[in-house]
XYZ file of C-alpha atoms in Angstrom:
577
model
C 1.996 -3.139 -18.557
C 1.773 -3.928 -14.936
C 2.116 -0.834 -12.651
C 4.897 -2.132 -10.555
C 4.509 -2.011 -6.969
C 1.382 0.023 -6.310
C 1.650 -0.219 -2.496
C 4.852 1.331 -2.250
C 4.020 4.174 -4.532
C 0.545 4.754 -2.887
C 2.018 5.830 0.085
C 4.994 8.341 -1.425
C 3.483 10.026 -4.541
C 0.263 11.755 -5.318
C -2.204 9.862 -8.139
C -2.284 11.395 -11.302
C -5.105 13.967 -11.645
C -7.279 12.525 -13.768
C -7.094 9.283 -11.934
C -7.433 10.866 -8.595
C -10.883 12.529 -9.788
C -11.919 9.532 -11.315
C -11.074 7.395 -8.459
C -13.426 9.875 -6.077
C -16.183 9.663 -8.074
C -19.059 7.321 -7.725
C -19.292 6.529 -11.475
C -17.900 4.139 -13.245
C -18.480 1.374 -10.626
C -17.916 -2.148 -11.360
C -21.773 -3.073 -11.106
C -23.030 0.005 -13.513
C -19.974 -1.049 -15.929
C -21.438 -5.080 -16.123
C -24.896 -4.066 -16.507
C -24.125 -1.802 -19.458
C -21.905 -4.326 -20.980
C -24.490 -7.166 -20.418
C -27.242 -4.509 -22.330
C -24.701 -3.810 -25.238
C -23.696 -7.450 -25.236
C -27.504 -8.630 -25.559
C -28.201 -6.212 -28.250
C -25.173 -6.782 -30.123
C -25.576 -10.842 -30.058
C -29.395 -10.460 -31.197
C -28.233 -8.414 -34.213
C -25.901 -11.116 -35.364
C -28.216 -13.975 -35.238
C -30.887 -11.867 -36.988
C -28.424 -10.952 -39.401
C -27.688 -14.431 -40.069
C -31.108 -16.076 -40.118
C -32.717 -13.165 -42.411
C -29.558 -13.305 -44.991
C -28.618 -17.486 -45.532
C -26.355 -16.217 -48.435
C -23.915 -14.333 -45.862
C -22.764 -17.888 -44.902
C -21.766 -18.699 -48.320
C -19.888 -15.680 -48.705
C -17.924 -15.857 -45.241
C -17.261 -19.849 -46.098
C -15.434 -18.383 -49.554
C -13.717 -15.741 -47.471
C -12.342 -17.989 -45.286
C -10.938 -20.405 -47.712
C -9.265 -17.688 -49.775
C -7.645 -16.421 -46.235
C -4.157 -18.262 -46.387
C -2.886 -15.517 -43.421
C -4.592 -17.802 -40.902
C -3.579 -21.136 -42.308
C 0.277 -20.028 -42.614
C 0.462 -17.658 -39.312
C -1.383 -20.115 -37.004
C -1.534 -23.253 -38.810
C -5.196 -23.540 -38.880
C -7.035 -26.266 -41.244
C -9.317 -23.746 -43.004
C -10.974 -26.089 -45.008
C -12.490 -27.838 -42.199
C -13.150 -24.644 -40.367
C -14.457 -22.821 -43.002
C -17.977 -24.608 -42.923
C -18.273 -24.143 -39.172
C -21.179 -21.536 -38.301
C -19.509 -20.255 -34.975
C -16.124 -19.868 -36.997
C -18.236 -17.879 -39.440
C -19.731 -16.009 -36.822
C -16.422 -15.159 -34.925
C -14.796 -14.212 -38.753
C -17.991 -11.528 -38.893
C -17.506 -10.110 -35.912
C -14.002 -10.008 -35.955
C -14.324 -8.177 -39.420
C -16.510 -5.520 -38.150
C -15.152 -2.254 -36.898
C -18.137 -1.931 -34.012
C -18.879 -5.328 -33.093
C -15.305 -6.246 -32.829
C -15.038 -3.161 -29.969
C -18.292 -4.820 -28.831
C -16.416 -8.450 -28.221
C -13.226 -6.737 -26.431
C -15.643 -4.844 -24.207
C -17.618 -8.194 -23.319
C -14.369 -9.802 -23.010
C -13.055 -7.189 -20.156
C -16.811 -7.338 -18.498
C -15.923 -11.383 -18.163
C -12.651 -10.565 -16.536
C -13.886 -7.844 -14.258
C -17.032 -10.305 -13.249
C -14.396 -13.281 -12.521
C -12.144 -10.673 -10.496
C -15.076 -9.641 -8.704
C -16.434 -13.353 -7.918
C -12.947 -14.711 -7.103
C -12.407 -11.753 -4.368
C -15.863 -12.392 -3.006
C -15.024 -16.079 -2.423
C -11.810 -15.705 -1.018
C -11.473 -12.315 1.184
C -15.561 -11.727 1.163
C -16.232 -8.132 1.542
C -13.196 -5.699 0.968
C -12.879 -2.945 3.539
C -13.613 0.599 2.376
C -10.001 1.797 2.386
C -9.170 -1.381 0.460
C -11.752 -0.701 -2.150
C -10.356 2.860 -2.694
C -6.609 1.851 -3.168
C -7.546 -1.183 -5.585
C -9.785 1.374 -7.790
C -7.262 4.163 -7.868
C -4.503 1.325 -8.773
C -7.041 -0.253 -11.295
C -7.824 3.159 -12.996
C -4.126 3.715 -13.006
C -3.428 0.629 -14.882
C -6.021 1.766 -17.434
C -4.594 4.879 -18.071
C -1.061 3.154 -18.709
C -2.641 0.437 -20.634
C -4.055 3.374 -23.005
C -0.314 4.820 -23.537
C 1.036 1.644 -23.686
C -0.957 0.664 -26.442
C -0.573 4.241 -28.294
C 3.418 3.383 -28.466
C 2.997 -0.559 -29.255
C 0.791 -0.621 -31.727
C 0.934 2.990 -33.623
C -1.451 3.312 -36.562
C -2.188 -0.693 -37.070
C -4.941 -2.082 -38.464
C -7.740 -3.682 -35.799
C -6.487 -7.394 -36.016
C -2.948 -6.153 -34.757
C -4.486 -4.023 -31.925
C -6.983 -6.916 -30.501
C -4.165 -9.141 -29.435
C -2.569 -6.560 -27.297
C -5.886 -5.719 -25.874
C -6.543 -9.353 -24.856
C -2.977 -9.448 -23.427
C -3.907 -6.208 -21.440
C -7.081 -7.747 -20.183
C -5.163 -10.867 -18.743
C -2.252 -8.633 -17.286
C -4.992 -6.299 -15.651
C -6.944 -9.339 -14.153
C -3.711 -10.936 -12.812
C -2.492 -7.597 -11.424
C -5.590 -6.952 -9.590
C -6.016 -10.073 -7.875
C -2.292 -10.145 -6.754
C -2.396 -6.760 -5.624
C -5.462 -7.544 -3.328
C -4.023 -10.754 -2.045
C -0.697 -8.646 -1.204
C -2.403 -6.498 0.849
C -4.288 -8.856 2.882
C -0.980 -10.831 3.490
C 0.485 -7.534 4.986
C -2.166 -7.410 7.769
C -3.247 -11.190 8.350
C -2.161 -12.955 11.430
C -0.241 -16.019 10.802
C -2.074 -17.656 13.377
C -5.409 -17.063 11.883
C -6.871 -20.157 10.164
C -10.128 -18.918 8.736
C -9.653 -18.313 4.804
C -6.017 -19.276 4.685
C -7.344 -22.664 2.460
C -8.749 -19.915 0.002
C -5.616 -17.751 -0.015
C -3.538 -20.871 -0.638
C -5.697 -21.750 -3.608
C -5.692 -18.496 -4.865
C -2.201 -18.403 -4.536
C -1.519 -21.512 -6.535
C -4.291 -20.476 -9.171
C -2.207 -16.957 -9.743
C 1.276 -18.707 -9.933
C -0.036 -21.612 -12.894
C -1.586 -18.508 -14.593
C 1.906 -16.698 -14.748
C 3.476 -19.924 -15.899
C 0.796 -20.501 -18.559
C 1.601 -16.368 -19.588
C 5.015 -17.406 -19.661
C 4.656 -20.510 -21.674
C 2.505 -18.941 -24.259
C 4.741 -15.842 -24.945
C 7.772 -18.365 -25.580
C 5.373 -20.139 -28.064
C 4.452 -17.148 -30.006
C 7.902 -15.379 -29.822
C 8.923 -16.300 -33.580
C 6.051 -14.421 -34.484
C 6.851 -11.221 -33.028
C 9.464 -8.568 -33.580
C 12.383 -8.239 -30.665
C 10.560 -5.194 -28.968
C 7.131 -6.661 -28.492
C 8.628 -10.052 -27.529
C 11.060 -8.291 -24.767
C 7.927 -5.908 -23.159
C 5.733 -9.348 -23.044
C 8.557 -11.259 -21.349
C 8.621 -8.075 -18.712
C 5.254 -8.510 -18.240
C 5.637 -12.272 -17.590
C 8.269 -11.676 -14.977
C 6.710 -9.307 -13.072
C 3.763 -11.827 -12.775
C 5.795 -14.248 -11.946
C 7.778 -12.494 -9.446
C 4.239 -11.227 -7.547
C 2.905 -15.010 -7.943
C 6.020 -16.576 -6.298
C 6.010 -14.114 -3.566
C 2.476 -14.571 -3.172
C 3.064 -18.482 -2.734
C 5.862 -18.351 -0.522
C 4.306 -15.860 1.707
C 1.436 -18.339 1.941
C 3.608 -21.322 2.801
C 5.777 -19.371 5.382
C 2.650 -18.146 7.005
C 1.321 -21.891 7.377
C 1.642 -24.149 10.537
C 4.532 -25.912 8.862
C 6.639 -23.368 10.200
C 4.999 -21.956 13.487
C 7.448 -23.490 15.483
C 9.951 -20.927 14.498
C 8.136 -17.479 14.014
C 11.254 -15.701 14.282
C 12.708 -16.840 11.359
C 9.368 -16.634 9.586
C 9.503 -12.878 10.103
C 12.924 -12.496 8.992
C 12.131 -14.833 5.957
C 9.044 -12.664 5.081
C 10.980 -9.310 5.710
C 13.634 -10.470 3.168
C 11.139 -11.517 0.513
C 9.291 -8.565 0.533
C 12.218 -6.306 0.322
C 13.629 -8.231 -2.460
C 10.417 -8.869 -4.401
C 9.194 -4.987 -4.485
C 13.215 -4.231 -5.379
C 13.128 -6.540 -8.366
C 9.701 -5.524 -9.685
C 10.591 -2.032 -9.507
C 13.840 -2.617 -11.248
C 11.836 -4.405 -14.190
C 9.445 -2.074 -14.387
C 11.998 0.725 -14.739
C 13.578 -1.269 -17.716
C 10.050 -1.794 -19.107
C 9.627 2.167 -19.141
C 13.083 2.797 -20.652
C 12.303 0.216 -23.570
C 9.191 2.009 -24.185
C 10.939 5.427 -23.774
C 13.334 4.412 -26.794
C 10.718 2.714 -28.713
C 8.066 5.691 -28.865
C 8.627 7.616 -32.085
C 10.440 10.779 -31.608
C 10.355 13.208 -28.400
C 6.508 13.711 -27.691
C 4.411 13.714 -24.791
C 4.228 9.677 -24.579
C 8.296 9.717 -23.974
C 7.638 12.485 -21.349
C 4.974 10.356 -19.708
C 7.528 7.310 -19.609
C 10.525 9.503 -18.401
C 8.251 10.856 -15.773
C 7.154 6.944 -14.513
C 11.171 6.108 -14.970
C 11.644 8.786 -12.354
C 8.907 7.535 -9.938
C 10.155 4.187 -10.221
C 13.733 5.141 -9.238
C 12.541 6.999 -6.431
C 10.424 4.307 -5.154
C 13.609 1.843 -5.285
C 15.540 4.578 -3.258
C 13.085 5.112 -0.714
C 12.873 0.983 0.032
C 16.624 0.814 0.617
C 16.240 3.974 2.976
C 13.671 2.213 5.021
C 15.504 -1.031 5.225
C 18.769 1.028 6.358
C 16.508 2.676 9.105
C 14.725 -0.693 9.901
C 18.595 -1.894 10.142
C 19.239 0.672 12.472
C 16.455 0.269 14.694
C 16.957 -3.339 14.723
C 20.525 -3.157 15.990
C 19.279 -0.318 18.584
C 16.768 -3.109 20.176
C 19.136 -5.880 20.035
C 22.001 -3.863 21.931
C 19.429 -1.925 24.016
C 16.612 -4.241 25.496
C 17.412 -7.589 26.562
C 15.862 -10.757 24.907
C 13.633 -12.682 27.678
C 10.650 -15.512 27.669
C 7.319 -14.976 28.598
C 6.675 -15.400 32.307
C 3.166 -17.235 30.937
C 2.835 -19.205 27.994
C -0.435 -17.840 27.019
C 0.967 -13.942 27.240
C 0.210 -12.223 23.722
C 2.258 -9.031 22.222
C -0.245 -6.159 22.261
C 0.915 -5.143 18.761
C 0.205 -8.271 16.703
C -1.473 -10.558 19.319
C 0.415 -13.401 18.625
C 2.146 -15.572 21.848
C 5.181 -13.763 23.084
C 7.427 -16.850 23.453
C 10.887 -15.086 23.151
C 10.916 -11.288 23.262
C 12.141 -7.942 23.783
C 11.848 -6.483 27.476
C 11.538 -2.540 27.561
C 12.480 -0.417 30.680
C 9.059 0.124 31.543
C 9.041 -4.007 31.962
C 6.399 -4.345 28.845
C 7.464 -7.348 26.490
C 7.296 -6.933 22.560
C 8.292 -9.173 19.511
C 11.357 -7.448 18.089
C 9.987 -7.256 14.910
C 6.794 -5.806 16.338
C 8.906 -3.439 18.302
C 11.007 -2.301 15.160
C 7.776 -1.498 12.982
C 6.251 0.522 16.009
C 9.830 2.407 16.689
C 9.701 3.509 13.178
C 6.779 5.273 13.820
C 6.463 6.571 17.197
C 9.343 6.443 19.895
C 7.113 5.410 23.225
C 5.996 2.192 24.427
C 2.789 0.719 22.713
C 1.212 -0.040 25.929
C 1.761 2.698 28.789
C 3.269 5.279 26.308
C 6.217 5.565 27.958
C 8.856 7.529 25.962
C 11.909 5.255 25.223
C 14.941 6.244 23.354
C 14.785 5.536 19.778
C 17.586 5.768 16.852
C 15.123 7.746 15.076
C 15.706 10.796 17.155
C 19.444 10.298 16.805
C 19.076 10.509 12.833
C 16.919 13.523 13.193
C 19.654 15.219 15.437
C 22.603 13.955 12.748
C 20.636 15.630 9.963
C 19.989 18.815 11.995
C 23.816 19.175 12.656
C 24.742 18.208 9.286
C 22.761 20.601 7.445
C 21.960 24.145 7.531
C 18.712 25.147 7.135
C 18.268 28.647 5.209
C 14.647 29.807 5.572
C 12.409 32.473 3.725
C 9.770 33.944 5.166
C 8.426 35.170 1.717
C 6.132 37.925 1.467
C 4.355 40.240 -1.280
C 6.292 42.246 -3.635
C 3.808 44.348 -5.594
C 1.349 41.986 -6.989
C 3.589 38.757 -6.561
C 3.181 36.692 -3.014
C 6.035 34.627 -2.503
C 5.120 31.932 0.291
C 7.453 30.544 3.172
C 10.036 27.912 1.907
C 13.052 26.664 3.119
C 16.484 25.314 1.753
C 18.585 22.344 3.421
C 22.591 22.990 2.596
C 25.067 20.650 3.313
C 28.182 21.212 5.488
C 30.563 22.711 2.448
C 27.794 24.989 1.216
C 26.822 26.252 4.295
C 30.745 26.826 5.273
C 31.210 28.654 2.056
C 28.142 30.985 2.434
C 28.790 31.436 6.120
C 24.889 30.628 6.993
C 24.152 29.853 10.874
C 22.342 26.733 11.487
C 19.676 27.917 13.695
C 16.869 31.059 12.432
C 17.582 34.162 13.896
C 15.706 35.498 17.049
C 13.329 37.550 14.681
C 12.346 34.670 12.534
C 12.023 32.520 15.804
C 9.552 35.157 17.181
C 7.600 35.334 14.405
C 7.335 31.389 14.101
C 6.501 31.167 17.669
C 3.514 33.582 17.438
C 2.108 31.570 14.532
C 2.528 28.051 16.595
C 1.060 29.815 19.863
C -2.196 30.779 17.801
C -2.789 27.202 17.182
C -2.001 25.682 20.379
C -2.023 28.386 22.962
C -1.883 25.474 25.724
C 1.706 24.872 24.599
C 4.714 26.078 26.597
C 6.963 29.045 25.133
C 9.968 26.957 26.075
C 9.081 23.568 24.235
C 7.908 25.461 21.062
C 11.257 27.387 21.044
C 13.435 24.254 21.415
C 11.759 22.681 18.607
C 11.693 25.805 16.156
C 15.521 25.508 16.557
C 15.951 22.141 15.847
C 13.581 21.881 12.902
C 13.523 25.693 11.691
C 9.964 25.312 10.268
C 6.679 26.396 11.576
C 5.094 23.527 9.796
C 7.394 21.024 10.856
C 7.023 21.988 14.927
C 3.202 21.931 14.147
C 3.479 18.187 12.942
C 5.105 17.385 15.996
C 3.032 18.629 18.486
C 0.025 16.896 16.543
C 1.941 13.458 16.624
C 3.028 13.960 19.970
C 6.597 14.404 19.799
C 6.992 17.402 21.624
C 4.562 18.862 24.482
C 4.016 15.970 26.436
C 2.262 16.299 29.724
C 5.312 15.483 32.533
C 2.292 14.439 34.817
C 1.579 11.630 32.337
C 5.167 9.894 32.528
C 5.293 7.276 35.133
C 8.241 8.587 37.090
C 5.873 12.002 37.995
C 2.709 10.158 39.024
C 3.720 9.791 42.487
C 4.489 13.865 42.879
C 1.042 14.446 41.319
C -0.595 12.004 43.721
C 0.981 13.816 46.693
C 0.342 17.419 45.555
C -2.988 18.797 47.095
C -2.815 21.914 45.203
C -6.309 22.711 43.283
C -4.258 24.041 40.226
C -2.866 20.474 39.694
C -4.387 17.149 38.427
C -4.629 14.682 40.648
C -4.547 10.935 39.234
C -6.351 8.108 40.635
C -4.996 4.712 39.804
C -7.417 1.882 40.856
C -6.203 -1.462 40.493
C -8.493 -4.306 39.545
C -7.820 -7.898 39.893
C -9.394 -10.683 38.016
C -9.335 -14.032 39.467
C -9.019 -16.612 36.594
C -10.495 -20.131 37.886
C -8.428 -22.552 36.015
C -4.849 -21.717 37.106
C -5.443 -19.276 39.753
C -3.404 -16.925 38.418
C -4.113 -13.207 38.909
C -4.436 -10.594 36.060
C -4.172 -6.940 36.428
C -4.394 -3.804 34.816
C -3.927 0.015 35.595
C -6.848 2.406 34.347
C -5.693 5.860 34.652
C -8.558 8.378 35.317
C -8.579 12.275 36.166
C -10.269 12.873 39.325
C -10.625 16.713 38.526
C -9.580 19.027 35.821
C -9.657 17.943 32.270
C -9.554 21.190 30.881
C -5.696 21.166 31.943
C -5.084 18.380 29.489
C -5.046 19.261 26.136
C -7.500 18.967 23.567
C -5.561 16.352 21.519
C -4.786 14.243 24.728
C -8.561 14.098 25.860
C -9.852 13.086 22.145
C -7.209 10.454 21.659
C -8.308 8.912 25.265
C -11.628 9.096 24.522
C -11.057 7.330 20.986
C -9.002 4.509 22.538
C -11.682 3.880 25.295
C -14.534 4.095 22.591
C -12.859 1.579 20.302
C -11.827 -0.802 23.121
C -15.048 -1.102 24.280
C -16.354 -1.974 20.681
C -13.492 -4.344 20.206
C -14.356 -6.255 23.537
C -18.101 -6.396 22.666
C -17.351 -7.886 19.440
C -16.987 -11.157 18.573
C -13.469 -11.012 17.898
C -12.825 -10.763 21.507
C -14.355 -13.845 22.694
C -11.076 -15.049 24.178
C -10.678 -11.907 25.838
C -14.031 -12.206 27.663
C -13.477 -15.681 28.785
C -10.265 -14.578 30.346
C -12.201 -12.106 32.323
C -11.320 -9.070 30.903
C -14.620 -7.080 30.115
C -13.625 -3.493 29.837
């Protein structure tokens, strides 16, 4: 009943339509749900107590009914003779026997779990960020939808006493899955050297691990009362909870000070731990969907629903393996291209993770970064994180290899009668392209049409740069994305090698850059720290709108960060702007 790896799934697939619509609305919020559940529970409790006080003969009827109920004593081993006279046991039996009150009790149980989840998150992580709340809300609503479909297959046309245990189990799994999801999100973006809140996260990881073990023990003890199909599904849930809790526990242990003396080994361990855990959880989830697909009666919408989720899980596994192969190639490129050196000063930090540099990799522009930080950066952008100098990346080689190995057939679309066909393309392999005899590059007419479309959006771009990228990509949308992400159209004057030429040129049509060097003298060790700020003396109109807005955004958030409490160490070192 868990939803596999929601973090991997949210990046590569769109949520279901009903889940996306509900997640964007303000209702139902957790606060409104808890308030409504509290009102319903108070009204139902008052009704039950009033009924028991106004009808004394009801207790005698319930006592006789409990004594004649042999199912409780045979299935659960309860002493009915001793419990039949207990008032609380009679009230519980009365609630579970009533169709309306049993759903009120289940809703109150869910409300208590939601309140406990919110309280634990508040005590451990304080306030969640807005994007964390959005992702957690969407994952929780997806879990509810999966649970409803799950119960429709498992229970079927059963009575209330058969549905209620599955509802209780679903509540426990949802409680555990939500806490695990929020904890995993925080562990991805938490620095190992951060001591604030680490003890609370460690306590939460131990609690999640104990609850997972307790779930497994409970299923093993009640296995004899279940058929093999529900028992296997319960074991799948236990395995998912156990693997995720073990991952969180190991991640907290590896990020502690016990292993701070060897950060490179910790990064290797965390990478492989996350990869193996995600892959195993997705594999277990796919087996669970496969069993639900087989168990579902006949071919209906429910079976198609599980078949669709099997496909999504398989795609997530393929994407994880593809990302692993890409990261492996990038890491090999880093080891072969950039030397491993030690930081000149013991207090120098990596600008990507803000940890101490220690042993790091030096780029051609003389900036140093951790090998793992550089790997994650080069997977997204082929430039230096500090000076934005263009550096070679294996991602570019992979794109060129894909472009050379495949042939892209482009259809510009058009209107035929009342039907409009949009623009689309087909990527053909080497074998099919040789059979069809199609050219790898689009025709000149297609290039001119696509060039006009791109020039309408980016008139400041040169025609040669756009045509070069269009010949490689073959798609207007891909070229536009490359321009927006800065892969093409980089102003040559921004590169380090062209700064001297721009400074020596006195033409009014070119941009002159001034590079003032500000020197900060540190009183403790006499060492000087310098940095360079690039400023324009004239002609901001020569820069593209994207470059100007990016520079303004970086400067604004840099000032905000330096003025915040998190930058107290930087202000103490003399860095104030």
